[in-house]
XYZ file of C-alpha atoms in Angstrom:
410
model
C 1.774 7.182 -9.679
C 5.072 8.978 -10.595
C 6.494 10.316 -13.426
C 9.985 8.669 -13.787
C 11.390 9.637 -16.931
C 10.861 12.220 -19.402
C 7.730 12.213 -20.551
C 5.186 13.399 -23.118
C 4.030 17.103 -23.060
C 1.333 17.523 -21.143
C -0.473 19.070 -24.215
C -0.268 15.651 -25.725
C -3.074 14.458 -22.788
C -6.541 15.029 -23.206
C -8.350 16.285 -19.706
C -10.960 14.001 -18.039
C -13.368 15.995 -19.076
C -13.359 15.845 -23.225
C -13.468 12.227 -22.585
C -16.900 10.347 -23.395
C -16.923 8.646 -19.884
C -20.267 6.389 -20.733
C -18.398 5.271 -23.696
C -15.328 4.554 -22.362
C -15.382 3.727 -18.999
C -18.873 1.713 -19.065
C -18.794 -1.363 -16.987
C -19.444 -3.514 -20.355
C -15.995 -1.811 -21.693
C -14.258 -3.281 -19.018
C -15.729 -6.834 -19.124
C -14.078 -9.774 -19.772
C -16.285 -10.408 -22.620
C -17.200 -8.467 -25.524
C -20.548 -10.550 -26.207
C -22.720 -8.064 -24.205
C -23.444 -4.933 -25.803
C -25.885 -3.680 -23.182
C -26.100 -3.312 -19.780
C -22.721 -5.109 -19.448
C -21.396 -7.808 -16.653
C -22.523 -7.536 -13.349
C -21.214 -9.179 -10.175
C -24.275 -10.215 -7.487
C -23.069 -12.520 -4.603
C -20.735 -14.407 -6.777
C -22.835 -14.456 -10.090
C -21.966 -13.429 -13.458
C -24.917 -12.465 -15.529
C -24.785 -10.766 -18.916
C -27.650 -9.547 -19.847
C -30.230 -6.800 -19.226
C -33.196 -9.398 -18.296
C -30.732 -12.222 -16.198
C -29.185 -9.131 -14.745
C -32.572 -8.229 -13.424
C -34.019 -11.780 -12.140
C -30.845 -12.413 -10.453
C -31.209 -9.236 -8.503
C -35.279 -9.181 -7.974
C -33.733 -12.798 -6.014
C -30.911 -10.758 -4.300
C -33.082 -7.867 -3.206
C -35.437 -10.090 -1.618
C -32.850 -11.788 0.210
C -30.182 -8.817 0.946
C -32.858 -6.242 2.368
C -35.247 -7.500 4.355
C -33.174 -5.631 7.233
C -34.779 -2.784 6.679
C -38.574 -4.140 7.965
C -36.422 -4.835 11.000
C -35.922 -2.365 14.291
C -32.868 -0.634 14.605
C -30.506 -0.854 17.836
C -28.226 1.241 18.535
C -24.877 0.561 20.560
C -21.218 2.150 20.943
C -18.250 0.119 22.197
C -15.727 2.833 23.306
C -13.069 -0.171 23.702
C -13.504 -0.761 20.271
C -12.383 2.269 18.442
C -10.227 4.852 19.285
C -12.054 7.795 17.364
C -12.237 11.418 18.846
C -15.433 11.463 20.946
C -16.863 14.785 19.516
C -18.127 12.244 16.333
C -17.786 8.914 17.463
C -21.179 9.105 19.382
C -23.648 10.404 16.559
C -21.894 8.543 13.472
C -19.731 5.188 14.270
C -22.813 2.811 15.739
C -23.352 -0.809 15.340
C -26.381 -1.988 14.611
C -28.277 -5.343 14.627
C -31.568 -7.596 15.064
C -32.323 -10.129 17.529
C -33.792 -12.187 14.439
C -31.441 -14.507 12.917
C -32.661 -13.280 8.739
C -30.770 -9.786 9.153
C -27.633 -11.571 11.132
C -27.931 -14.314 7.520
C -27.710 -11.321 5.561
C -24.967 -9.470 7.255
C -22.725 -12.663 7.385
C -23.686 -12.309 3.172
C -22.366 -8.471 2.968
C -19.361 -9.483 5.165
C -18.399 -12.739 4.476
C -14.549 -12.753 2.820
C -13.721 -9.698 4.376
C -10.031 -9.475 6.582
C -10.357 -8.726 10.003
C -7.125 -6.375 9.543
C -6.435 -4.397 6.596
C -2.405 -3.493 6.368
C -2.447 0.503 5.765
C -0.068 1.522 2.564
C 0.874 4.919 3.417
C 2.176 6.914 0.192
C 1.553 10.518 1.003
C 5.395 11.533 1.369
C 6.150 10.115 -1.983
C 2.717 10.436 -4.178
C 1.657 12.430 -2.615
C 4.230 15.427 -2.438
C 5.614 14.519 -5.947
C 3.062 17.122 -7.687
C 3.691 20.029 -5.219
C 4.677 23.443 -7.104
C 6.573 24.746 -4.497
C 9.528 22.764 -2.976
C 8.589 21.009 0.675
C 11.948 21.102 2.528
C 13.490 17.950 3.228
C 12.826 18.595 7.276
C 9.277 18.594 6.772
C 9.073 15.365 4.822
C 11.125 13.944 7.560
C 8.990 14.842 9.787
C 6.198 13.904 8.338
C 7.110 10.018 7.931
C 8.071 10.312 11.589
C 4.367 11.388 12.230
C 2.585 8.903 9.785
C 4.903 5.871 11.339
C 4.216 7.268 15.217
C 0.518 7.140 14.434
C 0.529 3.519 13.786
C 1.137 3.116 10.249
C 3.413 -0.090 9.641
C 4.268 0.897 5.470
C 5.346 4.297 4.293
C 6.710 4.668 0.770
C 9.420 7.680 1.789
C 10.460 9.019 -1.936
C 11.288 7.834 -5.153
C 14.895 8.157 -6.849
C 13.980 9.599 -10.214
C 15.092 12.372 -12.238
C 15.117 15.680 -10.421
C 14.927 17.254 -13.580
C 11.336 15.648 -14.360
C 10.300 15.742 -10.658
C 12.079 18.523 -8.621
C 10.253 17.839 -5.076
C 11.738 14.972 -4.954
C 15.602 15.988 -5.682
C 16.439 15.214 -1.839
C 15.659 11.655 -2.060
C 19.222 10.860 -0.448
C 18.759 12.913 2.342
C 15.247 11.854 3.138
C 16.424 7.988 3.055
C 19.526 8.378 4.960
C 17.525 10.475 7.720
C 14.985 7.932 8.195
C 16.511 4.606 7.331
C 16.594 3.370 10.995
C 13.023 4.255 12.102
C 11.686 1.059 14.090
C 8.219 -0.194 13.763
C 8.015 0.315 9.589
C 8.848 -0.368 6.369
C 10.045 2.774 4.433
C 10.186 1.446 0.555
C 11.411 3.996 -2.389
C 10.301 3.855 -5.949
C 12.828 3.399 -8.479
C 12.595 3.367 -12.041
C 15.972 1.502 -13.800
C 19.063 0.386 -12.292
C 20.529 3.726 -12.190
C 17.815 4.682 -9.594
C 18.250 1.604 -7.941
C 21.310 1.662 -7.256
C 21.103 5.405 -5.596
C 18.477 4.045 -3.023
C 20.456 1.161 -1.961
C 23.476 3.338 -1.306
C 21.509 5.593 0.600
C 20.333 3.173 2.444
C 16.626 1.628 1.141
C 15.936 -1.341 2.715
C 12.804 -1.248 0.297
C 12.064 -1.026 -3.431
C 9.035 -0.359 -5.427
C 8.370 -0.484 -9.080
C 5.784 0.339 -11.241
C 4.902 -1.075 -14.799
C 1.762 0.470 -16.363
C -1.612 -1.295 -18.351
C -1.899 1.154 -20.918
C 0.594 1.144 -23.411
C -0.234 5.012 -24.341
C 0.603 5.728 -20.195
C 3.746 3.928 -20.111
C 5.059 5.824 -22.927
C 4.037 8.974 -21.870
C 4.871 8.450 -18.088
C 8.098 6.286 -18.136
C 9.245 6.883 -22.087
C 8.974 3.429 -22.965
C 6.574 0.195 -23.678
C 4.965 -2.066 -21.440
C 7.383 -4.619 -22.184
C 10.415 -2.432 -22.226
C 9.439 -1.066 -18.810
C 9.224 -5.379 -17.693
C 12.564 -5.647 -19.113
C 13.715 -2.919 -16.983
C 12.086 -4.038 -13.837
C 13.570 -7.633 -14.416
C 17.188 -6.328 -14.238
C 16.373 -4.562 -11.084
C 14.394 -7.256 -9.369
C 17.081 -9.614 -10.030
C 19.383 -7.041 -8.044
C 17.456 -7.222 -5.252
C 16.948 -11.011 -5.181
C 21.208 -10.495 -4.821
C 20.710 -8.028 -2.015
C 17.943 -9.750 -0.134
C 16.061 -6.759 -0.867
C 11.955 -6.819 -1.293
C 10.103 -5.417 -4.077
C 6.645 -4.163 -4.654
C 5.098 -3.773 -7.469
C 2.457 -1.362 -9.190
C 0.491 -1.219 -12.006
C -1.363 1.754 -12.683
C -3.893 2.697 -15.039
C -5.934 -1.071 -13.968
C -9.011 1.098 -14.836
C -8.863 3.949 -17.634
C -6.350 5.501 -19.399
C -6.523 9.053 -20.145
C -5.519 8.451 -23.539
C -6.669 5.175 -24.243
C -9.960 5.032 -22.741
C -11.406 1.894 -20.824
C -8.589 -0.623 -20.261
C -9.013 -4.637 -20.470
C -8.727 -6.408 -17.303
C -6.947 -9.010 -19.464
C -3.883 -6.059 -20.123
C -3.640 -5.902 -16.253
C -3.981 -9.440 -15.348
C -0.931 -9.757 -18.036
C 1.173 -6.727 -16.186
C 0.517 -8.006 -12.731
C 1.413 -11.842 -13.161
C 4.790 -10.690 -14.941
C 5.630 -8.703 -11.894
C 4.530 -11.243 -9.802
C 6.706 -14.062 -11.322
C 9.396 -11.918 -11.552
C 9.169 -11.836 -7.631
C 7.865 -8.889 -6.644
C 6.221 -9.794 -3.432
C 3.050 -7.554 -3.817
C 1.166 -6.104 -6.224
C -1.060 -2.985 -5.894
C -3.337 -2.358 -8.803
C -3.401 1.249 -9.114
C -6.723 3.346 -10.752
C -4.388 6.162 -11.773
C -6.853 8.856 -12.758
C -10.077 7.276 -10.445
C -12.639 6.326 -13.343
C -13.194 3.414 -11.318
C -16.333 2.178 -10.330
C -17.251 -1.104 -8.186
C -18.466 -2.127 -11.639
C -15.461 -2.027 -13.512
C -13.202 -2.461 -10.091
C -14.904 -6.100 -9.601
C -13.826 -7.902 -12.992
C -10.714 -6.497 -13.302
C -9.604 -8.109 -9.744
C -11.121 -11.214 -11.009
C -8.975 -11.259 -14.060
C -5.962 -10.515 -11.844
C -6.722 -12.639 -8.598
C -6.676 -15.870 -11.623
C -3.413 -15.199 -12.241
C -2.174 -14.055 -8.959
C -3.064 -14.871 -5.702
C -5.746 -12.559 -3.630
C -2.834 -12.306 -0.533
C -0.421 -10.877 -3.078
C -2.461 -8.096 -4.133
C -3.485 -4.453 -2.880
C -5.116 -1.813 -4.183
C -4.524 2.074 -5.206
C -7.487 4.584 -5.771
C -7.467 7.950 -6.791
C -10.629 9.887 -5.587
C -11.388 11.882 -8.593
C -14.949 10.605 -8.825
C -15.282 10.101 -5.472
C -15.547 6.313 -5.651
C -12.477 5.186 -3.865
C -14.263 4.026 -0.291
C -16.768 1.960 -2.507
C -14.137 0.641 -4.566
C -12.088 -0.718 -1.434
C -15.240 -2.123 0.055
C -15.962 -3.826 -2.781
C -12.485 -4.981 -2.827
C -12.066 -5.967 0.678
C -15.614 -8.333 -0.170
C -13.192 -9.861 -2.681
C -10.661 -10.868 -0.108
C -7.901 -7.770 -0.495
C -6.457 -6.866 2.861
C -3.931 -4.186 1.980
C -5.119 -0.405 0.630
C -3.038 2.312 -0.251
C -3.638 6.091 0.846
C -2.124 9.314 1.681
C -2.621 11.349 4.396
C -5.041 14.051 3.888
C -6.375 12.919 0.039
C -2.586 14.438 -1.043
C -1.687 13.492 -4.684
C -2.490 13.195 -8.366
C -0.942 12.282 -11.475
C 0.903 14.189 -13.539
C -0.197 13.072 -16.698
C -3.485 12.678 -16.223
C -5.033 16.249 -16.390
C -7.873 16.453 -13.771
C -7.573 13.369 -11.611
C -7.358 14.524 -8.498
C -5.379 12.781 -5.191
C -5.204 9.468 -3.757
C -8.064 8.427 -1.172
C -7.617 10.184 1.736
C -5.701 7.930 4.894
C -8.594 9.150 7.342
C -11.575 8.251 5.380
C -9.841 5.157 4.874
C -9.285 4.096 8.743
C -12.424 5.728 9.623
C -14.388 3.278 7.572
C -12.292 0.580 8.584
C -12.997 1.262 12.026
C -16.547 1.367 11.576
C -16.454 -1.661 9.762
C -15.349 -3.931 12.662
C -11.887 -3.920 11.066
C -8.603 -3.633 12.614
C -5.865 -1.543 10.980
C -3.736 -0.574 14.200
C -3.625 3.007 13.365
C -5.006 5.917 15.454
C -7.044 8.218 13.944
C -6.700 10.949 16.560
C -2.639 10.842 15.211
C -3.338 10.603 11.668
C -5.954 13.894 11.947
C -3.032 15.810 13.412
C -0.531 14.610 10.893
C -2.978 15.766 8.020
C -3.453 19.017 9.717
C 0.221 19.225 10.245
C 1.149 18.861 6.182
C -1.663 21.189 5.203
C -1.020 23.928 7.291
C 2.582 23.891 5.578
C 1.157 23.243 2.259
C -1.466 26.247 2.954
C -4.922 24.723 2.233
C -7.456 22.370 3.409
C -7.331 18.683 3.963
C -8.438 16.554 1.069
C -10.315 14.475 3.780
C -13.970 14.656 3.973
C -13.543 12.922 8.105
C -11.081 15.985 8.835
C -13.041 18.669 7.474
C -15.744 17.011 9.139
C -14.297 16.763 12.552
C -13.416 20.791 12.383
C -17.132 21.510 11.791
């Protein structure tokens, strides 16, 4: 996420690494009770169990049901039709395999069952991702960068945001970006925009999309957008109700859905609260963002199911940073849930700010490249999106954040 106003000195913000992370971020601090104080809740094929000894009966029954695959033979096939992955991998890693016997095929439907078929691709590399860049990108190579992430099949790119230039510099040519891309066909091309001053910058250069972003931690918000959680709803009301004039749509984030830097472990209940003001304010989706990547499937799981009771599932996407390297299990895990729409930037390109040490958003290739092997549709080409992440990192001067790029160089 961005910073939009001024915020708190950085020297306010402890790092991620003074903080006690199997304190803090434990799955049992992120429950949606406080009555366990040991192992904490754990989510098995729809159960809730709290403690240490349900927690293991349920899944002595789970194991026996989930992995008898494995005293099953292998196949191996490849459907070039299928997937449109460069051949120099696609042979040795992206294979699909089954058993003639219908137990594995029971168990599969199990893994699968609830996940979409098509996943819609967020694409936020030209505006969270460049935002923390030291030196200035000119405006011609964000241009041409959207072109390339929209030509390669991606049907969402968030182009800039309209914020202070003074608190975020790379991001001074917001105008210019907007007006130059406005008409691309094929995509939407939504801004951020933090009060009505911002707002009203982005429509007149043209935004036919707006995105805002309200935070779960109170300690964030202050330090991120200089104000409360509620002030910052109050702010976002004004603006949504502009757009509602307009005929203009709105997405919304939350960050922080996870951890807070400053706080520590954050309740599901605080983002379930964030996300269903947003939504009944109108904002027509809501992407629940893990702002400095603490996130585990463990604490991932009952935070959506705090949010998905107050919001519904087809409303909702989600927003990992890869700091811990848990953002692919945190999207499968979400996608079991019934989410269909992930955010990423092109070659892992990001980071917050205000969070010293969390590192960029989940990388755009890992993302399809799972997809892809999953069975799941996301109509963008890899091949395309490799290039474009070669493209911005060659001008940027270092190596993809992607672990399928660096992969496919080896």
């Amino acid at each position: 996420m961005s910073s939009l106003e001024e915020p708190l000195g950085l020297d306010k913000l402890p790092s991620l690494s003074t903080i006690d992370l199997s304190r803090r971020f434990s799955s049992n601090r992120c429950s949606t009770s406080g009555e366990d104080s040991g192992l904490g809740y754990c989510w098995i094929e729809g159960k809730t169990c709290g403690s240490l000894n349900s927690y293991k009966e349920d899944f002595k029954e789970y194991r026996r049901e989930a992995f008898i695959w494995r005293h099953h033979k292998r196949e191996n096939t490849h459907n070039e039709s299928e997937n449109r992955y460069p051949s120099k991998h696609t042979t040795n890693h992206q294979q699909n395999l089954y058993c003639n016997d219908t137990g594995p095929r029971d168990i599969t439907n199990k893994i699968f069952k609830g996940m979409p078929s098509f996943v819609r691709i967020v694409e936020v590399g030209p505006r969270d991702g460049l935002q923390n860049e030291k030196n200035m990108v000119p405006t011609s190579v964000k241009i041409e960068l959207i072109h390339r992430l929209v030509s390669s099949g991606l049907s969402v790119v968030e182009a800039t945001s309209f914020v202070s230039p003074k608190w975020v510099p790379q991001l001074a040519d917001a105008k210019d970006v907007v007006e130059a891309v406005k008409n691309i066909e094929g995509a939407r091309l939504p801004v951020l925009t933090p009060n009505l001053k911002g707002f009203e910058a982005a429509v007149a250069a043209g935004a036919k999309e707006i995105a805002v972003f309200a935070s779960a931690s109170e300690s964030f918000s202050k330090a991120n957008i200089n104000c409360t959680i509620e002030e910052s709803l109050a702010r976002y009301r004004d603006i949504i109700n502009s757009c509602k004039k307009l005929d203009i749509p709105v997405r919304g984030y939350v960050s922080c859905v996870v951890g807070c830097p400053v706080e520590g472990a954050i309740s599901p209940s605080k983002v379930a609260y964030v996300a269903k003001q947003l939504h009944e304010m109108g904002c027509m989706e809501i992407s629940l963002g893990d702002t400095i990547g603490i996130g585990t499937p463990g604490t991932v799981i009952p935070m959506l199911e705090a949010v998905m009771e107050v919001v519904p599932v087809e409303k909702l996407a989600v927003h990992f940073h890869d700091t811990y390297g848990q953002s692919l299990p945190n999207i499968l895990v979400s996608l079991q849930m019934g989410i269909s729409v992930v955010d990423s930037s092109v070659a892992g390109l990001g980071g917050c700010p205000y969070a010293k040490g969390a590192s960029g958003n989940v990388a755009t290739e890992d993302v399809v490249y799972m997809l892809h092997g999953l069975g799941i549709k996301t109509n963008v080409d890899l091949r395309k999106i490799l290039q474009t992440g070669d493209f911005i990192c060659k001008y940027l001067g270092r190596p993809s954040g992607s672990k399928v790029a660096v992969a496919y160089k080896m």
